[in-house]
mmCIF file of C-alpha atoms in Angstrom:
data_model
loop_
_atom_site.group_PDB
_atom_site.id
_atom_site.type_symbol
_atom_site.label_atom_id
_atom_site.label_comp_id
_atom_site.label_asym_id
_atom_site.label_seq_id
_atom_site.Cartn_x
_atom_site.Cartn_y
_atom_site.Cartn_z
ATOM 1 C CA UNK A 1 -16.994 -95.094 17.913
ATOM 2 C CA UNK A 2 -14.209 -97.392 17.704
ATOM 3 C CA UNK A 3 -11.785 -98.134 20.903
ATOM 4 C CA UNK A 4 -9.127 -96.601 18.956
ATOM 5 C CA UNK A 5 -11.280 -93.750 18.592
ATOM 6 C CA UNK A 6 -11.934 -93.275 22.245
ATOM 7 C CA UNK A 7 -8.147 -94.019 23.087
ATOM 8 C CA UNK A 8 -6.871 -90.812 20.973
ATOM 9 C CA UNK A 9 -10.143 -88.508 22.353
ATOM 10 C CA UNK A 10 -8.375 -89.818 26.116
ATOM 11 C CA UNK A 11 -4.702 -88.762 25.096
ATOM 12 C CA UNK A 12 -6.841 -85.255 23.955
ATOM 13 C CA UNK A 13 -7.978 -84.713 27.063
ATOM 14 C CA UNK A 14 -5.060 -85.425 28.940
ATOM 15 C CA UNK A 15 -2.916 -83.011 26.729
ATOM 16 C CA UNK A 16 -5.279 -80.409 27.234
ATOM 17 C CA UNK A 17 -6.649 -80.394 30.836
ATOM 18 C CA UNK A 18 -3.017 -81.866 32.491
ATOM 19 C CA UNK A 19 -0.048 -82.121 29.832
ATOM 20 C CA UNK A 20 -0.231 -78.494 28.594
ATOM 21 C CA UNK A 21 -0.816 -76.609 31.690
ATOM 22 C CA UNK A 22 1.717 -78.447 33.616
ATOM 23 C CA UNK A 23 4.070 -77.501 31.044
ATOM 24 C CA UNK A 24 3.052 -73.881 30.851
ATOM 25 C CA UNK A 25 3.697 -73.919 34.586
ATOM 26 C CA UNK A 26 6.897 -75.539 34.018
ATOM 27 C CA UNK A 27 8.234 -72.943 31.692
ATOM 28 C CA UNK A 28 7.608 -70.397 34.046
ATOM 29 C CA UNK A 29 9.484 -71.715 36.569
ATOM 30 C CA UNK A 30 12.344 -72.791 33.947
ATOM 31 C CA UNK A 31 11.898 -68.762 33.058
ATOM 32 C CA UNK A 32 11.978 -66.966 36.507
ATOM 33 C CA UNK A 33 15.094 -69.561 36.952
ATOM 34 C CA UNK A 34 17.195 -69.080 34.276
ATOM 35 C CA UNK A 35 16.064 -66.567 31.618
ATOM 36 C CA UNK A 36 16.890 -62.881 32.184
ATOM 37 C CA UNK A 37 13.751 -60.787 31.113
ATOM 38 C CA UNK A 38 14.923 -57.610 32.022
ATOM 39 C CA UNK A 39 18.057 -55.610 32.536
ATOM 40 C CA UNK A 40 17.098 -54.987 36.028
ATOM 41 C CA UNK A 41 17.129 -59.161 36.864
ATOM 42 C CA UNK A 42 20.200 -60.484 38.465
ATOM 43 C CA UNK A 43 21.746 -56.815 38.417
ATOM 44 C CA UNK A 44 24.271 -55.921 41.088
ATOM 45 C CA UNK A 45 22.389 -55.350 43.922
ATOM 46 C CA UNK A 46 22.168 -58.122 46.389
ATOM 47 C CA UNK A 47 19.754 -60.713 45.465
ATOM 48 C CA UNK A 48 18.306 -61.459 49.290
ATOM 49 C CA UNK A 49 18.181 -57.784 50.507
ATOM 50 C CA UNK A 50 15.399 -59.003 53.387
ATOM 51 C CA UNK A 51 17.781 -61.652 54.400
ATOM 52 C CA UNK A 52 19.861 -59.585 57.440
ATOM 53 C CA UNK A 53 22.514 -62.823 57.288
ATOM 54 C CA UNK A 54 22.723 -62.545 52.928
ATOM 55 C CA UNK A 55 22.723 -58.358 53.245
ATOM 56 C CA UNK A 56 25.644 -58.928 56.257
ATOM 57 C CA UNK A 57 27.604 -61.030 53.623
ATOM 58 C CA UNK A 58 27.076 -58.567 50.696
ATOM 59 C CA UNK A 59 27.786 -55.191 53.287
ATOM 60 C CA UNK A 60 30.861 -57.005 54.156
ATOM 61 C CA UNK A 61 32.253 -57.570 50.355
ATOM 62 C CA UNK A 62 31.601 -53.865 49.423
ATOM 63 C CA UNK A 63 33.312 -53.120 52.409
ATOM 64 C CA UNK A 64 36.391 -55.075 51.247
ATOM 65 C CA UNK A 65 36.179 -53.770 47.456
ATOM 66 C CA UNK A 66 36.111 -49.854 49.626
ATOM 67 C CA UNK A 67 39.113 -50.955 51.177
ATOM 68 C CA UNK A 68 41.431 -51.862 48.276
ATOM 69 C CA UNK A 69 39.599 -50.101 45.109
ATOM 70 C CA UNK A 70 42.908 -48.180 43.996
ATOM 71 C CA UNK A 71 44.140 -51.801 43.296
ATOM 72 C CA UNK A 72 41.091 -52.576 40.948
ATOM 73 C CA UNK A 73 40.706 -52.141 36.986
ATOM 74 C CA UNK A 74 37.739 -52.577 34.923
ATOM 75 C CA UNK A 75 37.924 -55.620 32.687
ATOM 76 C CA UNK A 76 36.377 -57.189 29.755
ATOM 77 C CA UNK A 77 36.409 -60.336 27.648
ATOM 78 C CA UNK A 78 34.105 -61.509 24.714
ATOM 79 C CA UNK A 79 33.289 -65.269 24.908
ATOM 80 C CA UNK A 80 30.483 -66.630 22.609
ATOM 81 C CA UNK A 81 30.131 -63.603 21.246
ATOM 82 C CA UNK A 82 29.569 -62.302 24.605
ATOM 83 C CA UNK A 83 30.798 -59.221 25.954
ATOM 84 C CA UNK A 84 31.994 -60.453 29.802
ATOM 85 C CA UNK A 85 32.575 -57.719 32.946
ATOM 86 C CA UNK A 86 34.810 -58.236 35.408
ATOM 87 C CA UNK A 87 36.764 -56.588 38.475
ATOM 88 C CA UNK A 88 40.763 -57.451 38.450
ATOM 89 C CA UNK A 89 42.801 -56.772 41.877
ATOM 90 C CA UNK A 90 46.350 -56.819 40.999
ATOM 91 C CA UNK A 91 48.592 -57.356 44.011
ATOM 92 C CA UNK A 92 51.684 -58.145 42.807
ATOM 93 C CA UNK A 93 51.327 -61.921 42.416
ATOM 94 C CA UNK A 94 52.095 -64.320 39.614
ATOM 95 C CA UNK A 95 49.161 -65.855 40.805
ATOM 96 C CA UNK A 96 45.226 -65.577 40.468
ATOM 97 C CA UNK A 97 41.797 -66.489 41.614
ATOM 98 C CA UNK A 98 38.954 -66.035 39.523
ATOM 99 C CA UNK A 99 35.876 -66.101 42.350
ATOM 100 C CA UNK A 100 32.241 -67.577 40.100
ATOM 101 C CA UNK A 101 29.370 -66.920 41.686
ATOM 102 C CA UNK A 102 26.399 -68.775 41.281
ATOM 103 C CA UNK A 103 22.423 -67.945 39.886
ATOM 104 C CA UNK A 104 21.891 -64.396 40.787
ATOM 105 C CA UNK A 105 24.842 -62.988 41.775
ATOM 106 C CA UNK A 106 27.435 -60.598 40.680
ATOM 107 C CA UNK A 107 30.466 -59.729 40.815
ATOM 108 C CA UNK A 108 29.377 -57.475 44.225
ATOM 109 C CA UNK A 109 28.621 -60.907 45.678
ATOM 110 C CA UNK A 110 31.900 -62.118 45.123
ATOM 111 C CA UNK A 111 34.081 -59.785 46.860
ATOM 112 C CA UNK A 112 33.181 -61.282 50.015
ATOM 113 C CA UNK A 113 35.007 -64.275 49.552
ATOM 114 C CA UNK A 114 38.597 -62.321 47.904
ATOM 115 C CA UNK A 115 40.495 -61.671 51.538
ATOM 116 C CA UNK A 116 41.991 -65.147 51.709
ATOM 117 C CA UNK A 117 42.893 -65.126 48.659
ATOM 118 C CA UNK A 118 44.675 -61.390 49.172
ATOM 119 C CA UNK A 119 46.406 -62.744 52.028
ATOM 120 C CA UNK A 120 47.584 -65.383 49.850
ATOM 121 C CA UNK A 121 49.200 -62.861 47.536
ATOM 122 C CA UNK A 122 46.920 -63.905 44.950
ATOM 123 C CA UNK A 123 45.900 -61.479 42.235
ATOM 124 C CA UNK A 124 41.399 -61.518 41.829
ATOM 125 C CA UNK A 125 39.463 -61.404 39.377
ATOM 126 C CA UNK A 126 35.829 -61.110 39.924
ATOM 127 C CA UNK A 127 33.083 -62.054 37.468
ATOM 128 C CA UNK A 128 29.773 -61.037 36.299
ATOM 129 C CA UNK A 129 28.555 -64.409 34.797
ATOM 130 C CA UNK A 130 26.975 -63.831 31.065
ATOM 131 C CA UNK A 131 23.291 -62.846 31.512
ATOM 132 C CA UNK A 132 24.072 -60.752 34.964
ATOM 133 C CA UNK A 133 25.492 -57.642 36.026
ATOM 134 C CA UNK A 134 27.013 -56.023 33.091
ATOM 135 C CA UNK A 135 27.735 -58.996 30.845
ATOM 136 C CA UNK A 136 25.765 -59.631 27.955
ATOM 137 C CA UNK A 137 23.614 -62.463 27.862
ATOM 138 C CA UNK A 138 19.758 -63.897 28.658
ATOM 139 C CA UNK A 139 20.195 -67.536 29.594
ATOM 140 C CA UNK A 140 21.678 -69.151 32.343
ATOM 141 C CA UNK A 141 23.278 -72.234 31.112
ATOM 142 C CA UNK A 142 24.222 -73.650 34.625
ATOM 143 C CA UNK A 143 27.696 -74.079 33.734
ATOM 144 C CA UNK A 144 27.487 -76.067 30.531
ATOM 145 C CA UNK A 145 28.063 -72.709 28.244
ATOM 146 C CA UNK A 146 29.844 -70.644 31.582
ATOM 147 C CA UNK A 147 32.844 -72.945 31.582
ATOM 148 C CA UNK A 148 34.362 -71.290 28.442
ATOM 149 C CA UNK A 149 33.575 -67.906 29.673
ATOM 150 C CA UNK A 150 35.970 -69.458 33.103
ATOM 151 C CA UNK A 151 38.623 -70.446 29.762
ATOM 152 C CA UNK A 152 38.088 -67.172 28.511
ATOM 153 C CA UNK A 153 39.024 -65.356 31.060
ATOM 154 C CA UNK A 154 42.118 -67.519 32.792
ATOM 155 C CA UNK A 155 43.875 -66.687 29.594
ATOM 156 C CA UNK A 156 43.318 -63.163 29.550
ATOM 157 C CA UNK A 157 45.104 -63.204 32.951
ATOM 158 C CA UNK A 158 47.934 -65.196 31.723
ATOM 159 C CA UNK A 159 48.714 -63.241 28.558
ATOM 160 C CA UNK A 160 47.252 -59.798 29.852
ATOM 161 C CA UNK A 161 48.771 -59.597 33.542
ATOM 162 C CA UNK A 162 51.191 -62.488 33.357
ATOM 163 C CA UNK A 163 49.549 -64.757 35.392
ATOM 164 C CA UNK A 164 51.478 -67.940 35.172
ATOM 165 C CA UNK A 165 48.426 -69.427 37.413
ATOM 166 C CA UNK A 166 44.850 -69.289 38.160
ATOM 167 C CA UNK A 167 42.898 -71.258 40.671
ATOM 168 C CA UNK A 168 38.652 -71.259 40.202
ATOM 169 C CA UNK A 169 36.865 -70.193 43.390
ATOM 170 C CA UNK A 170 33.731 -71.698 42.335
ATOM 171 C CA UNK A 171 30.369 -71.414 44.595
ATOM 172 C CA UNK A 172 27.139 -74.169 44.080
ATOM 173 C CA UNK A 173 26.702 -73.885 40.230
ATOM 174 C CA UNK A 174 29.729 -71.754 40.023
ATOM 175 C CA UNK A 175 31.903 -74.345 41.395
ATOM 176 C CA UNK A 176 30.076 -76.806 38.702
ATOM 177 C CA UNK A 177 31.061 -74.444 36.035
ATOM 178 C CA UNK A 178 34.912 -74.392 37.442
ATOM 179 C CA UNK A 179 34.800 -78.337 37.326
ATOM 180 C CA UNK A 180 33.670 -78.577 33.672
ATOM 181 C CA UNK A 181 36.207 -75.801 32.845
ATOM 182 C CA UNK A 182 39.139 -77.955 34.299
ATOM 183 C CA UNK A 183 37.928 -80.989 33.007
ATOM 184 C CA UNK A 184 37.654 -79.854 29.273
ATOM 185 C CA UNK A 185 40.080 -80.789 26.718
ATOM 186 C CA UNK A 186 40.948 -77.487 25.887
ATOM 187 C CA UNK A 187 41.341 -76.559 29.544
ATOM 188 C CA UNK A 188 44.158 -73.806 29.455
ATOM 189 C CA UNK A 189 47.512 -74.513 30.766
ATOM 190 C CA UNK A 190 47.345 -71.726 33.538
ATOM 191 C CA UNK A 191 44.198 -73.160 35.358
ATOM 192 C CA UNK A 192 46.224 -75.086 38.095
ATOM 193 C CA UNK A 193 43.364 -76.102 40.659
ATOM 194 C CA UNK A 194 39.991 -75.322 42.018
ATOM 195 C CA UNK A 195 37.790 -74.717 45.147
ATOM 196 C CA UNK A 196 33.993 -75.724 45.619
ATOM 197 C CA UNK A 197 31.901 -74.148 47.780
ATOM 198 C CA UNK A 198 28.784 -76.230 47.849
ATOM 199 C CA UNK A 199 29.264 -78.048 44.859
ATOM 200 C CA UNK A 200 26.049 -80.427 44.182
ATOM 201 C CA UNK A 201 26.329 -83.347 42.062
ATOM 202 C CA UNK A 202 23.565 -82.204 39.592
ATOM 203 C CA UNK A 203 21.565 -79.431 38.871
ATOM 204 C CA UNK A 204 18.493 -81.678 39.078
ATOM 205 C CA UNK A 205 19.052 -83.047 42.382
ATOM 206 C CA UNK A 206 19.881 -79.230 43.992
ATOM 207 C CA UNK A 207 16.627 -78.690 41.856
ATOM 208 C CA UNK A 208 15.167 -81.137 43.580
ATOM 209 C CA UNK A 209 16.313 -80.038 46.761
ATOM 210 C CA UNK A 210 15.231 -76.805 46.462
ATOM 211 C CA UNK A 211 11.239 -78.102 45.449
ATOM 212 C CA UNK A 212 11.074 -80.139 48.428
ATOM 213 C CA UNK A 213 12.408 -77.747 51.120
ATOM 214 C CA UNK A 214 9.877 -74.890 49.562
ATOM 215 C CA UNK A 215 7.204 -77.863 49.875
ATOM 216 C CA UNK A 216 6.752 -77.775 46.369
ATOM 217 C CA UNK A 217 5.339 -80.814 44.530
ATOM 218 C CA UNK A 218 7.985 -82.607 42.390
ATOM 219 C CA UNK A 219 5.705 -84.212 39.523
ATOM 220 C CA UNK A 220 5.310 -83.421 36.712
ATOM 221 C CA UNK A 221 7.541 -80.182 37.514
ATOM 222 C CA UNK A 222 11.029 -81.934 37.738
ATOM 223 C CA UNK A 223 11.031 -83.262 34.657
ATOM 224 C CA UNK A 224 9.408 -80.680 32.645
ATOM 225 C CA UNK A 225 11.815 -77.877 33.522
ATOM 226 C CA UNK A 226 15.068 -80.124 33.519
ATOM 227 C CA UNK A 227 13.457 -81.190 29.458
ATOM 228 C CA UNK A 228 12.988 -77.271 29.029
ATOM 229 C CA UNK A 229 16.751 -76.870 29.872
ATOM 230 C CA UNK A 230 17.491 -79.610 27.612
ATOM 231 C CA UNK A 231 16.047 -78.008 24.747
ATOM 232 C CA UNK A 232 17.249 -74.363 25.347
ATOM 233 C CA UNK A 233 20.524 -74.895 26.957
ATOM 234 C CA UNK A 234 21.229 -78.081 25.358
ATOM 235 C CA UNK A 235 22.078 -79.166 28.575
ATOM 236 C CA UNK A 236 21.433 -82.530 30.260
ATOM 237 C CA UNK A 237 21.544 -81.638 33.797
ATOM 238 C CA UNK A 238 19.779 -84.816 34.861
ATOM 239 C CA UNK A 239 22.902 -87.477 34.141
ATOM 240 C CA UNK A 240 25.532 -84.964 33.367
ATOM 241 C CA UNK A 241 26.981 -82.007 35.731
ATOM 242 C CA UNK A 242 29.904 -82.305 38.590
ATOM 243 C CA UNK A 243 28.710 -86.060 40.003
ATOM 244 C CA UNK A 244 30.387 -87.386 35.960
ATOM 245 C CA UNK A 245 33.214 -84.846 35.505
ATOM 246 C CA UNK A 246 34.537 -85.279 38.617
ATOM 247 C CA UNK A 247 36.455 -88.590 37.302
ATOM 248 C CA UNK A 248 37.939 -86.641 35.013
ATOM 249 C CA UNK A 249 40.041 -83.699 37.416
ATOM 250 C CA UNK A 250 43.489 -84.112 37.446
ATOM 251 C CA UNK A 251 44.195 -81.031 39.143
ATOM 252 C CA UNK A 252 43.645 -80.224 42.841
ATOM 253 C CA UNK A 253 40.674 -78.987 44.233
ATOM 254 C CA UNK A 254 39.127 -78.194 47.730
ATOM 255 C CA UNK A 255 35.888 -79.112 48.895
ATOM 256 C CA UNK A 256 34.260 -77.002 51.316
ATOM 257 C CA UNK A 257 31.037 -78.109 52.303
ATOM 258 C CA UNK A 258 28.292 -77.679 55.184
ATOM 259 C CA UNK A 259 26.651 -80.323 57.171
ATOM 260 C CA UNK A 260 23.491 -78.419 56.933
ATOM 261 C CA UNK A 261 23.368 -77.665 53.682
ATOM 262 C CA UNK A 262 19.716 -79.008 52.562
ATOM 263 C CA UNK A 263 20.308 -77.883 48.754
ATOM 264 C CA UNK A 264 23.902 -80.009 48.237
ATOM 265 C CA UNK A 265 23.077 -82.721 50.270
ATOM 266 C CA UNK A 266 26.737 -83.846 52.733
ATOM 267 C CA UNK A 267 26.191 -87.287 51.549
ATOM 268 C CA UNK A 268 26.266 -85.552 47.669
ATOM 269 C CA UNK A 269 29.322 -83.874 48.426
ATOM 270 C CA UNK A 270 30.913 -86.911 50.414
ATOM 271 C CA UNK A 271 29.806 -88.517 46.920
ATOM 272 C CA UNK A 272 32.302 -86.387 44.985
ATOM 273 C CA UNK A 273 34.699 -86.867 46.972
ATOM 274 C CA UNK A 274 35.275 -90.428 46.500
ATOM 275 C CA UNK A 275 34.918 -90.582 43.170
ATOM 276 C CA UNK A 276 37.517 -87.541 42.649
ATOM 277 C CA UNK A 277 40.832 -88.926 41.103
ATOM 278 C CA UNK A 278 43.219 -86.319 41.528
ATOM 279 C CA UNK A 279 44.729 -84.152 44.623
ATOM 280 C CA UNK A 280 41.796 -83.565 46.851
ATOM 281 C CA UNK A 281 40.714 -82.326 50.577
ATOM 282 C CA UNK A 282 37.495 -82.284 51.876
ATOM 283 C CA UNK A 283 36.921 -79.560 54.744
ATOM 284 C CA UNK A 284 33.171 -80.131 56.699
ATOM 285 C CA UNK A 285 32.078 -77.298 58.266
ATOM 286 C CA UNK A 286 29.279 -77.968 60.562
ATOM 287 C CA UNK A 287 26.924 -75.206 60.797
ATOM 288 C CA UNK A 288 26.168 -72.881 57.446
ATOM 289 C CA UNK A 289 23.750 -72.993 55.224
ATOM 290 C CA UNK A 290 24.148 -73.578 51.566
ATOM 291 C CA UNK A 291 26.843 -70.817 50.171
ATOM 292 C CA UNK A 292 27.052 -69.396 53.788
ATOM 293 C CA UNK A 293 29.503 -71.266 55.048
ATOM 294 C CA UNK A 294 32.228 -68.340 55.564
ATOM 295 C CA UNK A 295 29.904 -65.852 57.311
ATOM 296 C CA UNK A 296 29.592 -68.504 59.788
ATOM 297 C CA UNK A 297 33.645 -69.453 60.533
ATOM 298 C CA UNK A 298 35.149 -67.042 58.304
ATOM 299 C CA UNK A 299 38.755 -67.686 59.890
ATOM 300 C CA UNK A 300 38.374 -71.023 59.902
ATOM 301 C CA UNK A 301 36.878 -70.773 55.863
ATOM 302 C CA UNK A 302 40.007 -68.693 55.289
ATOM 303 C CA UNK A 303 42.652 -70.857 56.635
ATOM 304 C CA UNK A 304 41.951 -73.622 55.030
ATOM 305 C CA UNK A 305 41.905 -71.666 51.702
ATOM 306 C CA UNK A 306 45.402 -70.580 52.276
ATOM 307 C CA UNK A 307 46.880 -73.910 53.306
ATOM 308 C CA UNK A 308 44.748 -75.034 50.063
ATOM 309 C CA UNK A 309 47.418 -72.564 48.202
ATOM 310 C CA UNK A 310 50.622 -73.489 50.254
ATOM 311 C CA UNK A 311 50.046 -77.240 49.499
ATOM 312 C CA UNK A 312 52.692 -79.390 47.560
ATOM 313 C CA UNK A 313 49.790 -79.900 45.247
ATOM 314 C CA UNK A 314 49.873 -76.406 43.819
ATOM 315 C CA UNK A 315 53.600 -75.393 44.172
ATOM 316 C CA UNK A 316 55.758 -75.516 41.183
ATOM 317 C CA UNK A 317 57.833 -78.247 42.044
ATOM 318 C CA UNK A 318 61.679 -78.878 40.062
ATOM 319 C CA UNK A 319 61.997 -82.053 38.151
ATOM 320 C CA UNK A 320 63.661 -83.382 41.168
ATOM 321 C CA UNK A 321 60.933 -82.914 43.610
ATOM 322 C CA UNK A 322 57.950 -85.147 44.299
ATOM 323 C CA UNK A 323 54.334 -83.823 45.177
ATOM 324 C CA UNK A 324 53.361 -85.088 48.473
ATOM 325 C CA UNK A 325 49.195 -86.268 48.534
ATOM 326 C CA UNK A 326 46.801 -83.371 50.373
ATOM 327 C CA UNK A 327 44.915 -84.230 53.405
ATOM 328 C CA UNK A 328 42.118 -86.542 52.939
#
């Protein structure tokens, strides 16, 4: 046989006894990830139950939904074709918070974060993202098909309740989602500013992250399931995501943002930061695990929200007046 011969019969047997089963591996994991199979995935129970710390957390936020209930009203949006569920607190405010959770969660998860927003006199709005809870859906786009659900629903606040505006509460890939729903050209004019909780600077380094700390080997599974999102979500999560859209926020946002957080690495977030144009703070919190930071200095968390609120940044200044920078 010919050495051209014996070249393709090598490529054969690569395909078939590494290429292929590496990639059927791969689409597993891109599947248990980010593809809901079955109504009863990412429902609205809490996604950790054995985890005393998560269940604490969760406990806590149906414990705060209890407390104010006869303030809450069933809503719904379509987006995408999409029928959306959400929970709207109206408390009197001309202003609101939509709170995103990230993969997994509901809108159950969110309530835990809503008090310092309430004590901010801000109206909330919490989310089932499309594919959990009650929203329709199957894929988890990781922000790159959420952010017009985030559109979606700011301007059903401002023409439904009369919202005149809306700040994103966004946690790890649902702060990514509030960034690219900002950033967007056809941003709407209510969304005034944004908070990150654990905001990573792309889904393939968290991914990454996440590999290594479960001892996981990273080749060839990286790339396979970030080329798997590619071709269902259409998403490039490798070059694109919060570490190039930052550059282009012109409103104010908040970073919050653990030390020891071993998914969104500090030097990450420190990262974003810098390269963040418009009216920004950057609050470190040293102990907390990645989207745990509250349960660890919750009055601490929810002060800085609400001098994130008070800030010259996100008043509604006259002509005459002049914005003074946020902390730094």
């Amino acid at each position: 046989m010919t050495l051209s011969v014996w070249i393709w019969i090598a490529v054969g047997v690569i395909l078939l006894f590494f290429l292929l089963p590496t990639m059927l591996m791969s689409g597993i994991i891109y599947t248990v990830l980010l593809v809901r199979t079955k109504p009863e995935k990412w429902d609205r129970s809490c996604s950790i139950p054995d985890d005393e710390e998560y269940m604490g957390m969760f406990q806590e936020g149906l414990a705060w939904n209890e407390k104010w209930k006869e303030r809450k009203q069933a809503v719904s949006v379509v987006s995408d074709g999409l029928k959306l569920a959400g929970e709207y607190f109206d408390f009197g405010g001309k202003r609101a918070v939509i709170i995103v959770p990230g993969r997994m969660e509901s809108l159950l998860y969110s309530y835990y974060f809503a008090e310092p927003y309430r004590q901010a006199g801000c109206n909330v709005l919490v989310i089932d993202n499309r594919a959990h809870g009650l929203s329709e859906g199957k894929v988890s786009s990781l922000g790159f098909r959420e952010y017009r659900d985030l559109q979606v629903w700011s301007r059903m606040l401002s023409e439904r309740f009369g919202n005149t505006q809306v700040v994103l509460h966004g946690i790890c890939i649902g702060a990514s989602a509030s960034l690219f729903a900002l950033t967007d050209k056809n941003a709407p004019d209510c969304l005034c500013g944004m908070v990150a909780d654990g905001m990573y600077t792309t889904f393939c380094e968290s991914f990454k992250n996440h590999m290594i700390e479960d001892k996981h080997p990273l080749f060839p599974f990286v790339a396979e399931v970030m080329l798997y999102i590619r071709l269902i979500s259409h998403a490039n999560v490798v070059t694109d995501g919060p570490v190039k859209r930052i550059r282009q926020l012109q409103k104010p946002i908040l970073f919050i943002h653990s030390r020891a957080d071993r998914f969104s690495l500090p030097e990450k977030a420190q990262q974003l930061f810098d390269a963040c144009p418009a009216e920004k703070r950057l609050e470190w919190f040293e102990v907390g695990a990645h989207s745990r930071v509250r349960v660890n200095n919750p009055e601490r968390y929810d002060r800085v929200i609400r001098e994130f609120l008070c800030s010259p940044a996100l008043s509604e200044p006259s002509a005459e007046a002049q914005t003074e920078p946020m902390m730094q």
